[in-house]
Short mmCIF file of N, CA and C in Angstrom, two decimals:
data_model
loop_
_atom_site.label_atom_id
_atom_site.label_comp_id
_atom_site.label_asym_id
_atom_site.label_seq_id
_atom_site.Cartn_x
_atom_site.Cartn_y
_atom_site.Cartn_z
N SER A 1 60.36 48.89 35.73
CA SER A 1 58.93 47.62 35.89
C SER A 1 59.89 46.47 36.20
N PRO A 2 59.13 45.78 37.39
CA PRO A 2 59.74 44.62 38.25
C PRO A 2 60.80 43.03 36.96
N TYR A 3 61.12 42.99 38.21
CA TYR A 3 62.12 41.45 37.17
C TYR A 3 61.00 40.33 38.03
N ARG A 4 61.47 39.25 37.12
CA ARG A 4 60.42 38.15 37.38
C ARG A 4 62.11 36.82 38.16
N LEU A 5 62.17 36.69 39.17
CA LEU A 5 62.95 35.88 39.52
C LEU A 5 62.23 33.89 39.72
N PHE A 6 62.48 32.96 39.34
CA PHE A 6 62.39 31.87 39.29
C PHE A 6 63.41 31.31 39.68
N SER A 7 62.74 30.72 40.91
CA SER A 7 63.53 29.89 42.30
C SER A 7 64.04 28.43 41.80
N PRO A 8 64.51 27.23 41.95
CA PRO A 8 64.36 26.22 41.63
C PRO A 8 63.19 24.50 43.06
N PHE A 9 63.26 25.76 43.71
CA PHE A 9 62.41 25.67 45.27
C PHE A 9 60.90 26.06 44.54
N SER A 10 60.50 25.96 43.70
CA SER A 10 59.22 27.53 43.10
C SER A 10 58.86 27.24 42.04
N ARG A 11 57.68 27.23 42.17
CA ARG A 11 56.69 26.53 40.48
C ARG A 11 56.24 28.07 40.30
N ASP A 12 56.29 28.98 41.15
CA ASP A 12 55.79 30.75 40.41
C ASP A 12 57.05 31.61 40.46
N SER A 13 56.94 32.88 39.27
CA SER A 13 57.94 33.33 39.10
C SER A 13 56.68 34.63 40.56
N THR A 14 58.12 35.53 41.20
CA THR A 14 57.54 36.62 41.61
C THR A 14 58.74 37.40 41.24
N PRO A 15 57.60 38.70 41.93
CA PRO A 15 58.33 40.34 41.71
C PRO A 15 59.36 40.49 42.39
N SER A 16 60.63 41.19 41.59
CA SER A 16 61.50 41.51 42.96
C SER A 16 61.87 43.00 42.37
N PRO A 17 62.58 43.91 42.50
CA PRO A 17 62.14 45.49 42.57
C PRO A 17 64.23 45.79 41.72
N HIS A 18 64.95 44.81 42.22
CA HIS A 18 65.94 45.03 41.42
C HIS A 18 66.70 43.61 40.89
N LYS A 19 66.97 43.98 40.08
CA LYS A 19 67.65 42.98 39.34
C LYS A 19 69.12 42.43 40.00
N MET A 20 68.96 40.84 40.01
CA MET A 20 70.14 40.28 40.06
C MET A 20 71.47 39.73 39.55
N ALA A 21 72.60 39.72 40.53
CA ALA A 21 73.93 39.18 39.12
C ALA A 21 73.49 37.62 38.97
N GLU A 22 73.95 37.17 38.16
CA GLU A 22 74.15 35.89 37.89
C GLU A 22 74.75 35.51 36.96
N SER A 23 75.46 33.80 37.29
CA SER A 23 76.07 33.51 36.81
C SER A 23 75.78 33.49 35.76
N ARG A 24 77.07 32.89 34.71
CA ARG A 24 77.48 32.28 33.09
C ARG A 24 75.71 31.38 32.98
N VAL A 25 75.23 30.08 33.53
CA VAL A 25 75.19 29.38 34.22
C VAL A 25 73.30 29.71 33.83
N ARG A 26 72.94 30.82 34.88
CA ARG A 26 71.67 31.89 34.77
C ARG A 26 70.61 32.23 34.04
N ARG A 27 72.40 32.70 32.85
CA ARG A 27 71.79 33.84 32.80
C ARG A 27 71.56 33.54 30.92
N GLU A 28 71.94 31.53 30.33
CA GLU A 28 71.71 30.79 29.36
C GLU A 28 70.56 30.45 29.58
N ARG A 29 69.78 30.45 30.70
CA ARG A 29 68.71 30.30 30.61
C ARG A 29 67.41 31.49 29.89
N PHE A 30 67.78 32.52 30.12
CA PHE A 30 67.46 33.70 29.02
C PHE A 30 67.71 33.74 28.39
N ALA A 31 66.92 34.10 26.70
CA ALA A 31 67.15 34.40 25.79
C ALA A 31 67.15 35.81 25.28
N GLY A 32 68.63 36.31 25.26
CA GLY A 32 68.71 36.89 24.95
C GLY A 32 67.99 38.87 25.89
N GLU A 33 67.21 39.29 24.36
CA GLU A 33 66.95 40.40 25.17
C GLU A 33 64.93 39.86 24.98
N SER A 34 64.47 39.09 24.34
CA SER A 34 63.26 38.72 24.65
C SER A 34 63.21 38.25 25.79
N TYR A 35 61.41 37.42 26.07
CA TYR A 35 61.21 37.77 26.87
C TYR A 35 61.42 36.33 27.46
N THR A 36 61.78 34.98 26.84
CA THR A 36 61.60 34.19 27.27
C THR A 36 62.74 34.10 27.54
N VAL A 37 61.65 32.56 28.86
CA VAL A 37 62.77 31.53 29.96
C VAL A 37 63.26 30.22 29.59
N LEU A 38 64.23 29.78 29.64
CA LEU A 38 64.31 28.23 29.59
C LEU A 38 64.86 27.60 30.22
N GLY A 39 64.15 26.16 30.82
CA GLY A 39 63.99 25.71 31.85
C GLY A 39 65.47 25.05 32.03
N ASP A 40 65.66 24.29 33.55
CA ASP A 40 66.90 24.25 33.59
C ASP A 40 67.58 22.99 33.66
N GLN A 41 66.32 22.08 33.11
CA GLN A 41 66.55 20.59 33.24
C GLN A 41 66.21 19.88 31.83
N ASP A 42 67.64 19.92 31.28
CA ASP A 42 66.95 18.73 30.31
C ASP A 42 66.22 18.01 29.79
N MET A 43 65.71 17.60 28.54
CA MET A 43 64.93 16.50 27.83
C MET A 43 65.57 15.68 26.80
N ASN A 44 65.82 14.59 27.29
CA ASN A 44 66.31 14.17 26.28
C ASN A 44 66.52 12.16 25.96
N LYS A 45 65.12 12.13 26.83
CA LYS A 45 64.93 10.33 27.19
C LYS A 45 63.24 10.51 27.92
N GLY A 46 62.67 9.97 27.40
CA GLY A 46 61.12 9.44 28.26
C GLY A 46 60.34 10.39 27.58
N CYS A 47 59.36 10.61 28.62
CA CYS A 47 57.94 11.09 28.60
C CYS A 47 58.17 12.17 30.46
N TYR A 48 57.32 13.07 29.87
CA TYR A 48 57.64 14.71 30.26
C TYR A 48 56.28 15.70 30.47
N TYR A 49 55.56 15.92 31.28
CA TYR A 49 54.05 16.33 31.15
C TYR A 49 54.52 17.61 32.61
N TRP A 50 54.05 18.69 32.22
CA TRP A 50 53.87 19.98 33.35
C TRP A 50 52.57 20.58 33.17
N GLU A 51 52.39 21.73 33.74
CA GLU A 51 51.30 22.88 33.27
C GLU A 51 51.37 24.33 32.94
N LEU A 52 50.95 25.02 32.62
CA LEU A 52 50.77 26.54 32.73
C LEU A 52 49.86 27.48 33.06
N ARG A 53 49.37 27.53 34.01
CA ARG A 53 48.51 28.59 34.05
C ARG A 53 48.96 29.71 33.98
N PRO A 54 47.86 31.01 33.61
CA PRO A 54 48.02 31.75 33.83
C PRO A 54 47.02 32.45 34.31
N LEU A 55 47.87 34.07 34.77
CA LEU A 55 47.05 34.60 35.77
C LEU A 55 46.52 35.41 35.35
N ASN A 56 45.70 36.54 36.37
CA ASN A 56 44.56 37.20 35.81
C ASN A 56 44.57 37.87 34.42
N ASP A 57 45.91 38.96 34.69
CA ASP A 57 46.68 40.03 34.25
C ASP A 57 47.05 39.47 32.91
N TRP A 58 47.63 38.07 32.35
CA TRP A 58 48.04 37.58 31.22
C TRP A 58 47.79 38.89 29.60
N LYS A 59 48.18 38.74 28.76
CA LYS A 59 48.06 39.10 28.42
C LYS A 59 48.33 38.40 26.83
N SER A 60 49.22 37.99 26.95
CA SER A 60 49.85 37.10 25.74
C SER A 60 50.78 36.72 25.89
N LEU A 61 51.30 34.65 25.91
CA LEU A 61 52.33 33.94 26.18
C LEU A 61 52.78 32.71 25.48
N SER A 62 53.91 32.04 25.29
CA SER A 62 54.13 31.41 24.40
C SER A 62 54.44 29.62 25.54
N VAL A 63 53.88 28.53 25.49
CA VAL A 63 55.05 28.20 26.05
C VAL A 63 55.12 26.76 25.20
N GLY A 64 56.21 26.04 25.03
CA GLY A 64 56.43 24.44 24.51
C GLY A 64 58.01 24.09 24.81
N VAL A 65 58.45 23.80 23.94
CA VAL A 65 60.00 23.46 23.83
C VAL A 65 61.42 23.98 23.49
N ALA A 66 62.33 23.96 23.14
CA ALA A 66 63.82 24.52 22.75
C ALA A 66 64.71 23.62 22.53
N TYR A 67 65.65 24.06 21.93
CA TYR A 67 66.98 23.43 21.59
C TYR A 67 67.78 24.13 22.43
N ARG A 68 68.25 24.40 23.83
CA ARG A 68 68.56 25.32 24.90
C ARG A 68 69.67 26.28 23.68
N GLY A 69 70.59 25.74 22.77
CA GLY A 69 71.26 26.53 22.28
C GLY A 69 70.65 27.58 20.91
N ASN A 70 69.16 26.96 20.69
CA ASN A 70 68.73 27.48 19.32
C ASN A 70 68.42 28.75 19.33
N LEU A 71 68.18 29.15 20.52
CA LEU A 71 66.77 30.83 20.14
C LEU A 71 68.32 31.93 20.66
N GLY A 72 68.25 32.87 19.72
CA GLY A 72 68.98 33.24 19.07
C GLY A 72 68.68 35.00 20.28
N ARG A 73 69.39 35.95 20.51
CA ARG A 73 69.25 36.75 21.18
C ARG A 73 68.43 37.49 21.22
N PHE A 74 67.44 37.28 20.00
CA PHE A 74 65.98 38.31 20.15
C PHE A 74 64.66 36.81 19.29
N ASP A 75 65.94 35.90 19.34
CA ASP A 75 64.85 35.15 18.69
C ASP A 75 62.78 35.04 19.84
N GLN A 76 61.71 34.86 18.69
CA GLN A 76 60.77 34.19 19.74
C GLN A 76 60.29 32.52 19.64
N LEU A 77 60.10 32.37 20.76
CA LEU A 77 59.80 31.00 20.41
C LEU A 77 58.53 30.66 19.20
N GLY A 78 58.99 28.82 18.57
CA GLY A 78 58.47 28.89 17.42
C GLY A 78 58.82 29.50 16.19
N LYS A 79 59.76 30.31 16.29
CA LYS A 79 60.57 31.17 14.93
C LYS A 79 61.41 30.26 13.87
N SER A 80 61.80 29.15 14.75
CA SER A 80 62.89 28.59 14.72
C SER A 80 63.08 27.44 14.38
N ALA A 81 63.02 26.74 13.85
CA ALA A 81 63.48 24.40 13.18
C ALA A 81 64.11 24.58 14.83
N GLY A 82 64.44 24.84 15.71
CA GLY A 82 64.41 24.04 17.01
C GLY A 82 63.81 24.24 18.38
N SER A 83 62.55 25.16 17.65
CA SER A 83 61.85 25.42 18.88
C SER A 83 60.37 25.37 18.88
N TRP A 84 59.22 24.66 19.33
CA TRP A 84 57.86 23.97 18.80
C TRP A 84 57.21 25.25 20.02
N CYS A 85 55.69 25.73 19.75
CA CYS A 85 55.25 26.46 21.31
C CYS A 85 53.67 26.25 21.01
N LEU A 86 52.72 26.34 22.03
CA LEU A 86 51.77 27.19 21.69
C LEU A 86 51.25 28.62 21.44
N PHE A 87 51.16 29.52 21.39
CA PHE A 87 50.97 30.61 21.73
C PHE A 87 49.61 31.38 21.68
N ALA A 88 49.27 32.17 22.44
CA ALA A 88 48.25 32.76 23.38
C ALA A 88 47.96 33.90 23.31
N SER A 89 46.78 34.57 23.06
CA SER A 89 46.76 36.12 23.01
C SER A 89 45.35 36.48 23.58
N GLN A 90 45.45 37.90 24.29
CA GLN A 90 44.10 38.32 24.20
C GLN A 90 44.23 39.42 24.25
N TRP A 91 45.20 39.95 23.39
CA TRP A 91 45.08 41.59 23.10
C TRP A 91 44.36 42.45 22.86
N LEU A 92 44.20 42.16 21.62
CA LEU A 92 42.86 42.91 21.06
C LEU A 92 41.52 42.24 20.99
N GLN A 93 41.79 40.90 20.24
CA GLN A 93 40.48 39.37 20.33
C GLN A 93 41.56 38.41 20.88
N SER A 94 40.54 37.48 21.93
CA SER A 94 41.52 35.84 21.68
C SER A 94 41.98 35.19 20.86
N SER A 95 43.25 34.93 20.95
CA SER A 95 44.09 34.02 19.38
C SER A 95 44.68 32.75 20.42
N LEU A 96 44.65 31.54 19.21
CA LEU A 96 45.22 30.53 19.67
C LEU A 96 46.55 30.31 18.15
N ALA A 97 47.59 29.90 18.91
CA ALA A 97 47.74 29.36 17.54
C ALA A 97 49.69 29.09 18.00
N ALA A 98 49.90 27.48 17.35
CA ALA A 98 50.75 27.09 17.38
C ALA A 98 51.82 27.32 16.36
N LYS A 99 52.93 26.86 16.75
CA LYS A 99 54.88 27.90 16.12
C LYS A 99 55.40 26.86 15.85
N HIS A 100 55.83 26.84 14.89
CA HIS A 100 57.11 26.27 14.67
C HIS A 100 57.87 26.61 13.46
N ASN A 101 59.15 26.61 13.15
CA ASN A 101 60.16 26.87 11.86
C ASN A 101 59.23 28.06 11.33
N ASN A 102 58.82 29.33 12.14
CA ASN A 102 58.89 30.30 11.85
C ASN A 102 57.32 30.41 11.04
N ARG A 103 56.15 29.30 11.15
CA ARG A 103 55.18 28.90 10.59
C ARG A 103 53.81 28.86 12.18
N ALA A 104 53.88 30.04 11.98
CA ALA A 104 51.73 29.32 12.66
C ALA A 104 50.96 29.21 12.10
N LYS A 105 50.18 28.29 12.52
CA LYS A 105 48.36 27.28 12.89
C LYS A 105 47.49 27.98 13.37
N ALA A 106 46.20 28.95 12.84
CA ALA A 106 45.52 29.38 13.96
C ALA A 106 45.02 27.98 14.27
N LEU A 107 44.56 28.28 15.71
CA LEU A 107 43.64 26.84 16.41
C LEU A 107 42.08 27.34 16.89
N ASP A 108 41.48 26.94 16.07
CA ASP A 108 40.07 27.31 16.26
C ASP A 108 39.22 26.77 17.69
N TRP A 109 39.82 26.89 19.17
CA TRP A 109 39.55 26.60 20.35
C TRP A 109 39.13 27.90 21.55
N GLN A 110 38.75 27.78 22.69
CA GLN A 110 39.27 29.17 23.16
C GLN A 110 40.31 28.73 23.54
N LEU A 111 40.24 29.63 24.64
CA LEU A 111 41.49 30.26 24.81
C LEU A 111 41.07 28.82 26.59
N PRO A 112 42.96 28.47 27.02
CA PRO A 112 42.36 27.60 27.75
C PRO A 112 43.05 28.19 29.11
N GLN A 113 42.41 28.18 30.00
CA GLN A 113 42.63 28.43 31.16
C GLN A 113 43.86 27.52 32.01
N ARG A 114 44.87 26.59 31.93
CA ARG A 114 45.22 25.66 32.51
C ARG A 114 45.70 25.08 31.02
N ILE A 115 46.96 24.92 30.72
CA ILE A 115 47.75 24.36 29.45
C ILE A 115 48.53 23.15 29.57
N GLY A 116 48.17 21.98 29.49
CA GLY A 116 49.07 21.03 29.63
C GLY A 116 50.16 20.74 28.29
N ILE A 117 51.30 20.41 29.14
CA ILE A 117 52.69 20.22 27.49
C ILE A 117 52.99 18.35 28.21
N TYR A 118 52.50 17.35 26.75
CA TYR A 118 53.17 16.02 27.52
C TYR A 118 54.32 16.47 26.19
N CYS A 119 55.74 15.84 26.30
CA CYS A 119 56.69 15.71 25.46
C CYS A 119 57.16 13.98 25.66
N ASP A 120 56.91 13.49 24.57
CA ASP A 120 57.68 12.45 24.93
C ASP A 120 58.94 11.89 23.27
N TYR A 121 59.68 11.83 24.50
CA TYR A 121 60.79 12.72 23.49
C TYR A 121 61.15 10.99 22.67
N ASP A 122 61.33 10.40 23.12
CA ASP A 122 61.73 8.35 22.27
C ASP A 122 60.95 9.11 20.69
N HIS A 123 59.51 9.16 21.45
CA HIS A 123 58.60 9.07 19.72
C HIS A 123 58.37 10.48 19.09
N GLY A 124 58.66 11.39 19.09
CA GLY A 124 58.76 12.68 18.73
C GLY A 124 57.33 13.55 19.00
N ASP A 125 57.04 12.95 20.03
CA ASP A 125 55.57 13.63 20.36
C ASP A 125 55.60 15.09 21.52
N LEU A 126 55.10 16.00 21.06
CA LEU A 126 54.65 16.98 21.35
C LEU A 126 53.08 17.37 21.34
N LEU A 127 52.67 17.79 22.47
CA LEU A 127 51.50 17.42 23.08
C LEU A 127 50.74 18.55 23.80
N PHE A 128 49.79 19.57 23.02
CA PHE A 128 49.77 21.16 23.78
C PHE A 128 47.58 20.20 24.48
N VAL A 129 46.90 20.50 25.53
CA VAL A 129 45.89 19.96 26.65
C VAL A 129 45.35 21.46 26.85
N ASP A 130 44.34 21.52 26.88
CA ASP A 130 43.38 22.12 27.48
C ASP A 130 42.81 21.02 28.44
N VAL A 131 43.91 21.57 29.61
CA VAL A 131 43.31 20.31 30.94
C VAL A 131 41.68 20.25 31.79
N ASP A 132 41.37 21.68 31.59
CA ASP A 132 39.63 21.53 32.24
C ASP A 132 38.96 21.15 31.27
N ARG A 133 39.06 20.91 30.13
CA ARG A 133 38.05 20.44 28.91
C ARG A 133 38.39 19.60 28.42
N LEU A 134 39.83 19.03 29.30
CA LEU A 134 40.11 17.56 28.98
C LEU A 134 39.97 17.60 27.08
N CYS A 135 41.02 18.00 25.96
CA CYS A 135 40.36 17.88 24.80
C CYS A 135 41.73 18.69 24.24
N LEU A 136 42.23 18.14 23.64
CA LEU A 136 43.36 18.21 22.35
C LEU A 136 44.00 19.24 22.22
N LEU A 137 44.70 20.20 22.23
CA LEU A 137 45.22 22.07 21.20
C LEU A 137 45.50 21.13 20.80
N HIS A 138 46.94 21.29 20.26
CA HIS A 138 47.54 20.69 18.85
C HIS A 138 48.18 19.74 18.96
N SER A 139 48.91 19.11 18.25
CA SER A 139 50.65 18.71 18.88
C SER A 139 50.74 18.33 17.51
N PHE A 140 52.59 18.39 17.36
CA PHE A 140 53.56 18.32 17.08
C PHE A 140 54.37 16.68 17.06
N LYS A 141 54.41 16.09 15.36
CA LYS A 141 55.38 14.91 15.37
C LYS A 141 56.66 15.04 14.42
N THR A 142 57.88 14.51 15.23
CA THR A 142 58.60 15.40 15.00
C THR A 142 60.01 14.19 15.56
N LYS A 143 61.64 14.48 14.91
CA LYS A 143 62.25 13.33 15.79
C LYS A 143 63.49 14.61 16.75
N PHE A 144 62.96 14.54 17.88
CA PHE A 144 64.18 15.07 18.20
C PHE A 144 65.55 15.50 17.56
N VAL A 145 66.36 15.90 18.00
CA VAL A 145 67.81 15.39 17.82
C VAL A 145 68.68 16.14 18.54
N GLN A 146 68.59 16.61 19.93
CA GLN A 146 69.28 17.46 21.21
C GLN A 146 68.35 17.07 22.10
N PRO A 147 68.80 17.60 23.01
CA PRO A 147 67.95 17.94 24.66
C PRO A 147 67.31 19.02 24.28
N LEU A 148 65.97 19.10 24.71
CA LEU A 148 64.80 19.91 24.86
C LEU A 148 65.39 20.70 26.21
N VAL A 149 64.52 21.62 26.38
CA VAL A 149 64.25 22.02 27.32
C VAL A 149 63.25 22.70 27.21
N PRO A 150 62.21 23.08 28.72
CA PRO A 150 60.61 23.58 28.62
C PRO A 150 61.46 24.70 28.91
N ALA A 151 60.64 25.56 28.00
CA ALA A 151 60.86 27.34 27.33
C ALA A 151 59.20 27.64 27.66
N PHE A 152 59.15 29.03 27.75
CA PHE A 152 58.05 30.02 28.54
C PHE A 152 58.68 31.75 28.10
N THR A 153 57.09 31.65 27.52
CA THR A 153 57.39 33.81 27.22
C THR A 153 56.38 34.17 27.67
N VAL A 154 56.58 35.11 28.79
CA VAL A 154 55.47 35.96 28.74
C VAL A 154 55.62 37.39 28.73
N TRP A 155 54.49 38.06 28.14
CA TRP A 155 54.12 39.33 27.50
C TRP A 155 53.32 40.54 28.77
N CYS A 156 53.07 41.10 29.55
CA CYS A 156 52.21 41.77 30.09
C CYS A 156 51.52 40.63 30.99
N GLY A 157 51.55 40.22 32.05
CA GLY A 157 51.53 39.14 32.87
C GLY A 157 51.96 38.26 33.25
N SER A 158 51.48 37.33 33.94
CA SER A 158 52.25 36.29 34.79
C SER A 158 51.80 34.81 34.49
N ILE A 159 52.67 33.93 35.14
CA ILE A 159 51.74 32.30 35.00
C ILE A 159 52.55 31.59 35.86
N THR A 160 51.96 30.83 36.21
CA THR A 160 51.61 29.97 36.94
C THR A 160 52.64 28.39 36.49
N ILE A 161 53.83 27.55 37.24
CA ILE A 161 54.02 26.72 36.22
C ILE A 161 53.57 25.32 37.14
N ALA A 162 53.07 24.17 36.88
CA ALA A 162 53.55 22.40 37.72
C ALA A 162 53.96 21.96 37.13
N THR A 163 54.92 21.71 37.65
CA THR A 163 55.74 20.24 36.38
C THR A 163 56.35 19.15 37.84
N GLY A 164 56.63 17.10 37.37
CA GLY A 164 56.75 16.46 37.19
C GLY A 164 58.46 16.61 37.23
N LEU A 165 59.35 17.42 36.49
CA LEU A 165 60.42 17.13 36.40
C LEU A 165 61.20 17.48 37.42
N GLN A 166 62.31 16.49 37.67
CA GLN A 166 62.62 16.43 38.88
C GLN A 166 64.34 16.78 38.94
#
């Protein structure tokens, strides 16, 4: 199966038939054997916003934030105290859930076409928004104690990310 390559100059992933040699710095963006990709820009103060749009072929995805060194080799987003995410699936039936610290809260919303993620690091706010319907899907309130990175997981499908991170 093709690998997905992420370029710092591109906002989408593109298929490649070859696995590329990666430096240690690039490898740490990938959480072991899981399908999770970590962003390369730390968030340690201020406010951040980005949007994720699943493409037509997706089946399941998670989007959120994590402490960079917090995910173990087989960990998934939302299964640890150091990661927060919105999980969406359309495998057998549509479902949406907010996950953190191995707890999931089912959300009674239609699956969004675009998900907005807003993080106010200083105030400990993490919000997930349905961009097209302009409604809040879920929010987490916490105290972030380490720099965060955006985190994404896609099972069977593709996503496009638009970001304002520098």
